[in-house]
Each structure stands twice: as C-alpha cells, then as structure tokens.
Amino acid sequence: MEALIVIVLAALVIVGGLWWARRAAAAKHRRELDDARAEARRWVERLGGQVLTLTGTNDAARQALADASERHQAALSQLDQTTTTTRAELTTGTALEGLYYIRAARTAMDLDPGPELPELAGRRGAGQVTEYRDVEVDGEREVASPTPTERTPYYYPGGPVAGRPVPEGWYSRAWWQPALVAGAWGLGTLAVTSALFSGMAGVPAEAHADDLDGTPGGDEGGLDDLDFGGFDFGGF
C-alpha cells in the first residue's frame, strides 16, 4: 500500500512538473512575442511619422518617399497578421527597409539623413555602387550612381533579390523589381547587371556573374527562395 502511495505521489510530482514547465514555456513565448511585436510596432510607427512629415522636392526624393510609403503599408499589413516572433521580425525588417528609403530621400534633398540604421539582412554583402556608370544594353541606356542624380532617381538599399546580390545605389530604373516579384532573374536583367557592375570596386562578383547556379542567364521558369535573414536592432 505504501509503495502504491509513493508511486502515485511520484506520478503527481512528474505531471505537476510537466504542467509547470509547459506553463512557463508558454508564458516565455508570450513575452517574447509581445516584445517582438512592440519592437516591430515601434519601427513601423517611426517610419509612418517620417512618411507623413516629408515631402519630396525632386524626382529622386519623391521616388524614394513613394518606396518608403509602400514599405510602410506593407509593414502595417504584416503587423496586423503578426502571430509569431518570426513574423514580427519580418515586419521589423520591412519597416527598416522603408527607413532606408527615408534616409535616401533626405540625402537626395541635401538634408541630414539622421542616425545610422541597423543592418538589413545581406545588405553589407551585396556591396554598393562606387562609381557613376552609363552603359548601353540592347539599345537602352542603363545608369548607376553612388549618389542621386537627375538620371538615377531609383534607390535600392542593397541586399539579396532572388538569390543574387543587388548593390546599394541609385539607378535609372528599378531593374531588380521583376526578380523581386517573381523570384527569378531573366536574361535581360542579367545582361544589365553584367554591364553595370563588371569590374566595379565594392561590388561582389556574383552581382554581375553571367550565370546563376550554373545556368546561363538564370532560370526564368522557376522560383528561387527569397532571403529574409535576421538583422540587429537599434535606434533611429
């Protein structure tokens, strides 16, 4: 009888311990999610304030502000659907990207860009445009510049697109947008990157390689995985 009581008590202790551990884990998860959502909301609100208070005075600034506004709308939508810490971090990343466009707009208007932002995933490894380059590809002029000009109103903060790095810089058109949407690079776009970046200091070789994953011109039919890696958080 005493042995049975000991066994029952031991079982109760084990069950109670498991229940307590699960409760503690659930509470920890809720705290982490709440903290991640609060962090995301802080960046989204900061981006929203900048979008509302700035007005572009030239084409480059207006385009950068339009891109920042688009990121703000996307971040708001993501915030409403945030149910995990991973989703919260993605929301923060979207808002931070928008703030990079804000900095670009302020730079284009000769304003103080403000404090440095946390690094976006893959941004540093994507390199940056270090010289003005004007090339012809299939009868069209393609221009890249390290600073905004009348011919380069499109800014990109730098980072991977469809598995391929796109350097930070200002461009005559947003040639990376189709790959960003479709997840694959086309032959024409690969020709553009090869012409723009070949031999440019500060740009990794894979940004202007003639092939992707061993296939000349990339794979126009498939979808490559987008890179949504992590990032560090800081103030703005």
PDB file of C-alpha atoms in Angstrom:
ATOM      1  CA  MET A   1       0.000   0.000   0.000  1.00  0.00           C
ATOM      2  CA  GLU A   2       2.797   2.380   0.938  1.00  0.00           C
ATOM      3  CA  ALA A   3       4.564   1.583  -2.340  1.00  0.00           C
ATOM      4  CA  LEU A   4       1.408   2.453  -4.263  1.00  0.00           C
ATOM      5  CA  ILE A   5       1.139   5.778  -2.456  1.00  0.00           C
ATOM      6  CA  VAL A   6       4.768   6.572  -3.294  1.00  0.00           C
ATOM      7  CA  ILE A   7       4.161   5.735  -6.956  1.00  0.00           C
ATOM      8  CA  VAL A   8       1.035   7.937  -7.072  1.00  0.00           C
ATOM      9  CA  LEU A   9       2.842  10.818  -5.394  1.00  0.00           C
ATOM     10  CA  ALA A  10       5.783  10.472  -7.780  1.00  0.00           C
ATOM     11  CA  ALA A  11       3.407  10.489 -10.737  1.00  0.00           C
ATOM     12  CA  LEU A  12       1.699  13.603  -9.404  1.00  0.00           C
ATOM     13  CA  VAL A  13       5.061  15.310  -8.996  1.00  0.00           C
ATOM     14  CA  ILE A  14       6.035  14.449 -12.575  1.00  0.00           C
ATOM     15  CA  VAL A  15       2.689  15.587 -14.007  1.00  0.00           C
ATOM     16  CA  GLY A  16       2.833  18.753 -11.953  1.00  0.00           C
ATOM     17  CA  GLY A  17       6.374  19.439 -13.123  1.00  0.00           C
ATOM     18  CA  LEU A  18       5.421  18.958 -16.771  1.00  0.00           C
ATOM     19  CA  TRP A  19       2.403  21.219 -16.348  1.00  0.00           C
ATOM     20  CA  TRP A  20       4.513  23.909 -14.722  1.00  0.00           C
ATOM     21  CA  ALA A  21       7.222  23.650 -17.385  1.00  0.00           C
ATOM     22  CA  ARG A  22       4.665  23.991 -20.170  1.00  0.00           C
ATOM     23  CA  ARG A  23       3.043  26.936 -18.440  1.00  0.00           C
ATOM     24  CA  ALA A  24       6.420  28.629 -18.003  1.00  0.00           C
ATOM     25  CA  ALA A  25       7.331  27.968 -21.661  1.00  0.00           C
ATOM     26  CA  ALA A  26       4.001  29.389 -22.830  1.00  0.00           C
ATOM     27  CA  ALA A  27       4.478  32.483 -20.679  1.00  0.00           C
ATOM     28  CA  LYS A  28       8.001  32.950 -22.036  1.00  0.00           C
ATOM     29  CA  HIS A  29       6.703  32.599 -25.607  1.00  0.00           C
ATOM     30  CA  ARG A  30       4.016  35.216 -24.941  1.00  0.00           C
ATOM     31  CA  ARG A  31       6.596  37.620 -23.510  1.00  0.00           C
ATOM     32  CA  GLU A  32       8.916  37.133 -26.478  1.00  0.00           C
ATOM     33  CA  LEU A  33       6.061  37.631 -28.930  1.00  0.00           C
ATOM     34  CA  ASP A  34       4.857  40.733 -27.090  1.00  0.00           C
ATOM     35  CA  ASP A  35       8.394  42.158 -27.084  1.00  0.00           C
ATOM     36  CA  ALA A  36       8.886  41.377 -30.794  1.00  0.00           C
ATOM     37  CA  ARG A  37       5.539  42.929 -31.706  1.00  0.00           C
ATOM     38  CA  ALA A  38       6.317  46.015 -29.652  1.00  0.00           C
ATOM     39  CA  GLU A  39       9.684  46.342 -31.386  1.00  0.00           C
ATOM     40  CA  ALA A  40       8.051  45.956 -34.792  1.00  0.00           C
ATOM     41  CA  ARG A  41       5.349  48.489 -33.917  1.00  0.00           C
ATOM     42  CA  ARG A  42       7.993  50.985 -32.802  1.00  0.00           C
ATOM     43  CA  TRP A  43       9.766  50.824 -36.172  1.00  0.00           C
ATOM     44  CA  VAL A  44       6.515  50.905 -38.136  1.00  0.00           C
ATOM     45  CA  GLU A  45       5.344  53.994 -36.247  1.00  0.00           C
ATOM     46  CA  ARG A  46       8.716  55.679 -36.732  1.00  0.00           C
ATOM     47  CA  LEU A  47       8.523  55.002 -40.465  1.00  0.00           C
ATOM     48  CA  GLY A  48       4.947  56.273 -40.610  1.00  0.00           C
ATOM     49  CA  GLY A  49       5.929  59.529 -38.932  1.00  0.00           C
ATOM     50  CA  GLN A  50       8.686  60.121 -41.484  1.00  0.00           C
ATOM     51  CA  VAL A  51       6.424  59.295 -44.431  1.00  0.00           C
ATOM     52  CA  LEU A  52       3.809  61.774 -43.208  1.00  0.00           C
ATOM     53  CA  THR A  53       6.179  64.660 -42.494  1.00  0.00           C
ATOM     54  CA  LEU A  54       8.473  64.574 -45.536  1.00  0.00           C
ATOM     55  CA  THR A  55       7.681  65.979 -48.979  1.00  0.00           C
ATOM     56  CA  GLY A  56       9.967  65.290 -51.915  1.00  0.00           C
ATOM     57  CA  THR A  57      11.472  68.261 -53.699  1.00  0.00           C
ATOM     58  CA  ASN A  58      12.983  66.377 -56.642  1.00  0.00           C
ATOM     59  CA  ASP A  59      12.379  63.181 -58.605  1.00  0.00           C
ATOM     60  CA  ALA A  60      14.845  61.084 -56.627  1.00  0.00           C
ATOM     61  CA  ALA A  61      13.393  62.139 -53.273  1.00  0.00           C
ATOM     62  CA  ARG A  62       9.806  61.669 -54.445  1.00  0.00           C
ATOM     63  CA  GLN A  63      10.565  58.170 -55.728  1.00  0.00           C
ATOM     64  CA  ALA A  64      12.352  57.198 -52.513  1.00  0.00           C
ATOM     65  CA  LEU A  65       9.438  58.504 -50.451  1.00  0.00           C
ATOM     66  CA  ALA A  66       6.995  56.564 -52.611  1.00  0.00           C
ATOM     67  CA  ASP A  67       9.015  53.395 -51.954  1.00  0.00           C
ATOM     68  CA  ALA A  68       9.116  54.213 -48.230  1.00  0.00           C
ATOM     69  CA  SER A  69       5.344  54.665 -48.212  1.00  0.00           C
ATOM     70  CA  GLU A  70       4.877  51.308 -49.934  1.00  0.00           C
ATOM     71  CA  ARG A  71       7.045  49.633 -47.279  1.00  0.00           C
ATOM     72  CA  HIS A  72       5.018  51.347 -44.568  1.00  0.00           C
ATOM     73  CA  GLN A  73       1.751  49.997 -45.955  1.00  0.00           C
ATOM     74  CA  ALA A  74       3.267  46.521 -46.243  1.00  0.00           C
ATOM     75  CA  ALA A  75       4.589  46.687 -42.670  1.00  0.00           C
ATOM     76  CA  LEU A  76       1.179  47.767 -41.348  1.00  0.00           C
ATOM     77  CA  SER A  77      -0.425  44.798 -43.079  1.00  0.00           C
ATOM     78  CA  GLN A  78       2.226  42.438 -41.692  1.00  0.00           C
ATOM     79  CA  LEU A  79       1.795  43.878 -38.197  1.00  0.00           C
ATOM     80  CA  ASP A  80      -1.917  43.072 -38.228  1.00  0.00           C
ATOM     81  CA  GLN A  81      -1.071  39.442 -39.059  1.00  0.00           C
ATOM     82  CA  THR A  82       1.801  39.023 -36.596  1.00  0.00           C
ATOM     83  CA  THR A  83       1.228  35.849 -34.582  1.00  0.00           C
ATOM     84  CA  THR A  84       4.831  34.641 -34.193  1.00  0.00           C
ATOM     85  CA  THR A  85       8.168  36.218 -33.364  1.00  0.00           C
ATOM     86  CA  THR A  86       9.409  35.356 -36.856  1.00  0.00           C
ATOM     87  CA  ARG A  87       6.560  37.328 -38.413  1.00  0.00           C
ATOM     88  CA  ALA A  88       7.281  40.207 -36.063  1.00  0.00           C
ATOM     89  CA  GLU A  89      10.931  40.217 -37.129  1.00  0.00           C
ATOM     90  CA  LEU A  90       9.904  40.239 -40.797  1.00  0.00           C
ATOM     91  CA  THR A  91       7.645  43.214 -40.053  1.00  0.00           C
ATOM     92  CA  THR A  92      10.554  44.999 -38.402  1.00  0.00           C
ATOM     93  CA  GLY A  93      12.697  44.253 -41.456  1.00  0.00           C
ATOM     94  CA  THR A  94      10.081  45.749 -43.787  1.00  0.00           C
ATOM     95  CA  ALA A  95       9.866  48.890 -41.669  1.00  0.00           C
ATOM     96  CA  LEU A  96      13.643  49.206 -41.510  1.00  0.00           C
ATOM     97  CA  GLU A  97      13.862  48.906 -45.277  1.00  0.00           C
ATOM     98  CA  GLY A  98      11.353  51.747 -45.516  1.00  0.00           C
ATOM     99  CA  LEU A  99      13.537  53.840 -43.230  1.00  0.00           C
ATOM    100  CA  TYR A 100      16.493  53.249 -45.551  1.00  0.00           C
ATOM    101  CA  TYR A 101      14.395  54.799 -48.298  1.00  0.00           C
ATOM    102  CA  ILE A 102      13.644  57.697 -45.957  1.00  0.00           C
ATOM    103  CA  ARG A 103      17.369  58.243 -45.463  1.00  0.00           C
ATOM    104  CA  ALA A 104      17.816  58.127 -49.233  1.00  0.00           C
ATOM    105  CA  ALA A 105      15.090  60.730 -49.740  1.00  0.00           C
ATOM    106  CA  ARG A 106      16.632  63.036 -47.162  1.00  0.00           C
ATOM    107  CA  THR A 107      20.031  62.609 -48.811  1.00  0.00           C
ATOM    108  CA  ALA A 108      18.526  63.458 -52.199  1.00  0.00           C
ATOM    109  CA  MET A 109      17.183  66.705 -50.686  1.00  0.00           C
ATOM    110  CA  ASP A 110      20.546  67.562 -49.073  1.00  0.00           C
ATOM    111  CA  LEU A 111      19.110  67.014 -45.586  1.00  0.00           C
ATOM    112  CA  ASP A 112      20.753  65.277 -42.654  1.00  0.00           C
ATOM    113  CA  PRO A 113      19.867  61.584 -43.197  1.00  0.00           C
ATOM    114  CA  GLY A 114      19.683  61.011 -39.447  1.00  0.00           C
ATOM    115  CA  PRO A 115      21.279  58.309 -37.254  1.00  0.00           C
ATOM    116  CA  GLU A 116      22.557  55.092 -38.755  1.00  0.00           C
ATOM    117  CA  LEU A 117      20.062  52.229 -39.021  1.00  0.00           C
ATOM    118  CA  PRO A 118      20.526  48.557 -38.123  1.00  0.00           C
ATOM    119  CA  GLU A 119      21.889  46.483 -40.984  1.00  0.00           C
ATOM    120  CA  LEU A 120      19.367  44.715 -43.194  1.00  0.00           C
ATOM    121  CA  ALA A 121      19.955  41.045 -43.943  1.00  0.00           C
ATOM    122  CA  GLY A 122      22.562  40.621 -46.686  1.00  0.00           C
ATOM    123  CA  ARG A 123      22.956  44.348 -47.253  1.00  0.00           C
ATOM    124  CA  ARG A 124      26.645  44.569 -46.426  1.00  0.00           C
ATOM    125  CA  GLY A 125      27.479  41.521 -48.541  1.00  0.00           C
ATOM    126  CA  ALA A 126      25.645  42.954 -51.561  1.00  0.00           C
ATOM    127  CA  GLY A 127      28.175  45.767 -51.881  1.00  0.00           C
ATOM    128  CA  GLN A 128      27.484  49.228 -53.205  1.00  0.00           C
ATOM    129  CA  VAL A 129      27.830  51.281 -56.346  1.00  0.00           C
ATOM    130  CA  THR A 130      31.136  53.112 -56.092  1.00  0.00           C
ATOM    131  CA  GLU A 131      31.270  54.966 -59.411  1.00  0.00           C
ATOM    132  CA  TYR A 132      28.987  56.569 -61.957  1.00  0.00           C
ATOM    133  CA  ARG A 133      28.427  54.197 -64.832  1.00  0.00           C
ATOM    134  CA  ASP A 134      26.409  54.757 -68.019  1.00  0.00           C
ATOM    135  CA  VAL A 135      26.125  51.745 -70.336  1.00  0.00           C
ATOM    136  CA  GLU A 136      24.003  50.623 -73.270  1.00  0.00           C
ATOM    137  CA  VAL A 137      22.198  47.278 -73.096  1.00  0.00           C
ATOM    138  CA  ASP A 138      20.053  46.139 -76.016  1.00  0.00           C
ATOM    139  CA  GLY A 139      19.735  49.703 -77.254  1.00  0.00           C
ATOM    140  CA  GLU A 140      18.682  51.096 -73.831  1.00  0.00           C
ATOM    141  CA  ARG A 141      20.750  53.295 -71.541  1.00  0.00           C
ATOM    142  CA  GLU A 142      21.315  51.930 -68.034  1.00  0.00           C
ATOM    143  CA  VAL A 143      22.822  54.201 -65.412  1.00  0.00           C
ATOM    144  CA  ALA A 144      24.096  53.525 -61.898  1.00  0.00           C
ATOM    145  CA  SER A 145      25.460  56.077 -59.442  1.00  0.00           C
ATOM    146  CA  PRO A 146      26.620  56.143 -55.807  1.00  0.00           C
ATOM    147  CA  THR A 147      24.632  59.364 -55.303  1.00  0.00           C
ATOM    148  CA  PRO A 148      21.243  60.581 -56.560  1.00  0.00           C
ATOM    149  CA  THR A 149      21.272  62.386 -59.908  1.00  0.00           C
ATOM    150  CA  GLU A 150      18.670  63.543 -62.411  1.00  0.00           C
ATOM    151  CA  ARG A 151      19.301  60.347 -64.367  1.00  0.00           C
ATOM    152  CA  THR A 152      19.207  57.988 -61.376  1.00  0.00           C
ATOM    153  CA  PRO A 153      16.019  58.536 -59.335  1.00  0.00           C
ATOM    154  CA  TYR A 154      15.620  54.900 -58.199  1.00  0.00           C
ATOM    155  CA  TYR A 155      17.329  53.902 -54.967  1.00  0.00           C
ATOM    156  CA  TYR A 156      17.941  50.414 -53.622  1.00  0.00           C
ATOM    157  CA  PRO A 157      19.367  49.926 -50.099  1.00  0.00           C
ATOM    158  CA  GLY A 158      21.270  46.798 -51.090  1.00  0.00           C
ATOM    159  CA  GLY A 159      20.585  43.152 -50.393  1.00  0.00           C
ATOM    160  CA  PRO A 160      19.769  39.800 -51.982  1.00  0.00           C
ATOM    161  CA  VAL A 161      16.995  39.528 -54.569  1.00  0.00           C
ATOM    162  CA  ALA A 162      16.071  36.037 -55.778  1.00  0.00           C
ATOM    163  CA  GLY A 163      19.377  34.684 -54.505  1.00  0.00           C
ATOM    164  CA  ARG A 164      21.526  37.330 -56.168  1.00  0.00           C
ATOM    165  CA  PRO A 165      23.023  40.463 -54.533  1.00  0.00           C
ATOM    166  CA  VAL A 166      21.830  43.872 -55.699  1.00  0.00           C
ATOM    167  CA  PRO A 167      24.295  46.596 -54.616  1.00  0.00           C
ATOM    168  CA  GLU A 168      23.186  49.688 -52.776  1.00  0.00           C
ATOM    169  CA  GLY A 169      22.976  52.636 -55.106  1.00  0.00           C
ATOM    170  CA  TRP A 170      20.907  54.869 -57.350  1.00  0.00           C
ATOM    171  CA  TYR A 171      19.698  53.662 -60.736  1.00  0.00           C
ATOM    172  CA  SER A 172      17.972  54.925 -63.854  1.00  0.00           C
ATOM    173  CA  ARG A 173      15.249  52.314 -63.372  1.00  0.00           C
ATOM    174  CA  ALA A 174      14.244  49.644 -60.872  1.00  0.00           C
ATOM    175  CA  TRP A 175      15.511  46.720 -62.985  1.00  0.00           C
ATOM    176  CA  TRP A 176      15.528  44.405 -59.918  1.00  0.00           C
ATOM    177  CA  GLN A 177      11.763  44.726 -59.382  1.00  0.00           C
ATOM    178  CA  PRO A 178      10.654  41.855 -61.707  1.00  0.00           C
ATOM    179  CA  ALA A 179      13.014  39.436 -59.939  1.00  0.00           C
ATOM    180  CA  LEU A 180      11.812  40.709 -56.555  1.00  0.00           C
ATOM    181  CA  VAL A 181       8.222  39.927 -57.517  1.00  0.00           C
ATOM    182  CA  ALA A 182       8.734  36.702 -59.497  1.00  0.00           C
ATOM    183  CA  GLY A 183      11.660  35.291 -57.545  1.00  0.00           C
ATOM    184  CA  ALA A 184      13.719  34.645 -60.701  1.00  0.00           C
ATOM    185  CA  TRP A 185      16.097  36.616 -62.895  1.00  0.00           C
ATOM    186  CA  GLY A 186      15.530  36.969 -66.614  1.00  0.00           C
ATOM    187  CA  LEU A 187      18.152  37.007 -69.357  1.00  0.00           C
ATOM    188  CA  GLY A 188      17.742  40.721 -69.997  1.00  0.00           C
ATOM    189  CA  THR A 189      18.229  41.688 -66.367  1.00  0.00           C
ATOM    190  CA  LEU A 190      21.354  39.574 -66.052  1.00  0.00           C
ATOM    191  CA  ALA A 191      22.782  41.401 -69.063  1.00  0.00           C
ATOM    192  CA  VAL A 192      22.068  44.700 -67.305  1.00  0.00           C
ATOM    193  CA  THR A 193      23.874  43.679 -64.114  1.00  0.00           C
ATOM    194  CA  SER A 194      26.845  42.371 -66.061  1.00  0.00           C
ATOM    195  CA  ALA A 195      27.198  45.640 -67.957  1.00  0.00           C
ATOM    196  CA  LEU A 196      26.643  47.861 -64.917  1.00  0.00           C
ATOM    197  CA  PHE A 197      28.842  46.163 -62.353  1.00  0.00           C
ATOM    198  CA  SER A 198      31.566  44.234 -64.155  1.00  0.00           C
ATOM    199  CA  GLY A 199      34.916  45.394 -62.776  1.00  0.00           C
ATOM    200  CA  MET A 200      33.364  47.862 -60.313  1.00  0.00           C
ATOM    201  CA  ALA A 201      35.117  48.080 -56.959  1.00  0.00           C
ATOM    202  CA  GLY A 202      32.853  47.433 -54.000  1.00  0.00           C
ATOM    203  CA  VAL A 203      30.520  45.086 -55.902  1.00  0.00           C
ATOM    204  CA  PRO A 204      30.790  41.301 -55.358  1.00  0.00           C
ATOM    205  CA  ALA A 205      31.436  39.164 -58.421  1.00  0.00           C
ATOM    206  CA  GLU A 206      28.113  37.314 -58.083  1.00  0.00           C
ATOM    207  CA  ALA A 207      26.262  40.590 -58.629  1.00  0.00           C
ATOM    208  CA  HIS A 208      27.420  40.632 -62.255  1.00  0.00           C
ATOM    209  CA  ALA A 209      28.069  36.959 -62.997  1.00  0.00           C
ATOM    210  CA  ASP A 210      26.890  35.657 -66.360  1.00  0.00           C
ATOM    211  CA  ASP A 211      25.181  32.670 -64.821  1.00  0.00           C
ATOM    212  CA  LEU A 212      23.209  31.809 -61.719  1.00  0.00           C
ATOM    213  CA  ASP A 213      23.558  28.362 -60.117  1.00  0.00           C
ATOM    214  CA  GLY A 214      25.425  27.205 -63.218  1.00  0.00           C
ATOM    215  CA  THR A 215      22.626  28.075 -65.643  1.00  0.00           C
ATOM    216  CA  PRO A 216      23.484  30.757 -68.245  1.00  0.00           C
ATOM    217  CA  GLY A 217      21.241  33.771 -67.825  1.00  0.00           C
ATOM    218  CA  GLY A 218      19.470  32.377 -64.763  1.00  0.00           C
ATOM    219  CA  ASP A 219      16.239  30.396 -64.628  1.00  0.00           C
ATOM    220  CA  GLU A 220      13.306  32.302 -65.969  1.00  0.00           C
ATOM    221  CA  GLY A 221      10.866  29.488 -65.328  1.00  0.00           C
ATOM    222  CA  GLY A 222      11.493  28.665 -61.653  1.00  0.00           C
ATOM    223  CA  LEU A 223      11.121  30.493 -58.365  1.00  0.00           C
ATOM    224  CA  ASP A 224      14.181  30.965 -56.187  1.00  0.00           C
ATOM    225  CA  ASP A 225      13.910  31.342 -52.433  1.00  0.00           C
ATOM    226  CA  LEU A 226      13.959  34.912 -51.197  1.00  0.00           C
ATOM    227  CA  ASP A 227      16.450  35.690 -48.429  1.00  0.00           C
ATOM    228  CA  PHE A 228      14.727  37.010 -45.313  1.00  0.00           C
ATOM    229  CA  GLY A 229      17.608  36.621 -42.868  1.00  0.00           C
ATOM    230  CA  GLY A 230      17.959  38.279 -39.486  1.00  0.00           C
ATOM    231  CA  PHE A 231      19.137  41.735 -38.526  1.00  0.00           C
ATOM    232  CA  ASP A 232      20.246  43.692 -35.492  1.00  0.00           C
ATOM    233  CA  PHE A 233      18.033  46.306 -33.908  1.00  0.00           C
ATOM    234  CA  GLY A 234      18.999  49.818 -32.944  1.00  0.00           C
ATOM    235  CA  GLY A 235      17.697  53.368 -32.774  1.00  0.00           C
ATOM    236  CA  PHE A 236      16.698  55.790 -35.468  1.00  0.00           C
TER     237      PHE A 236
END
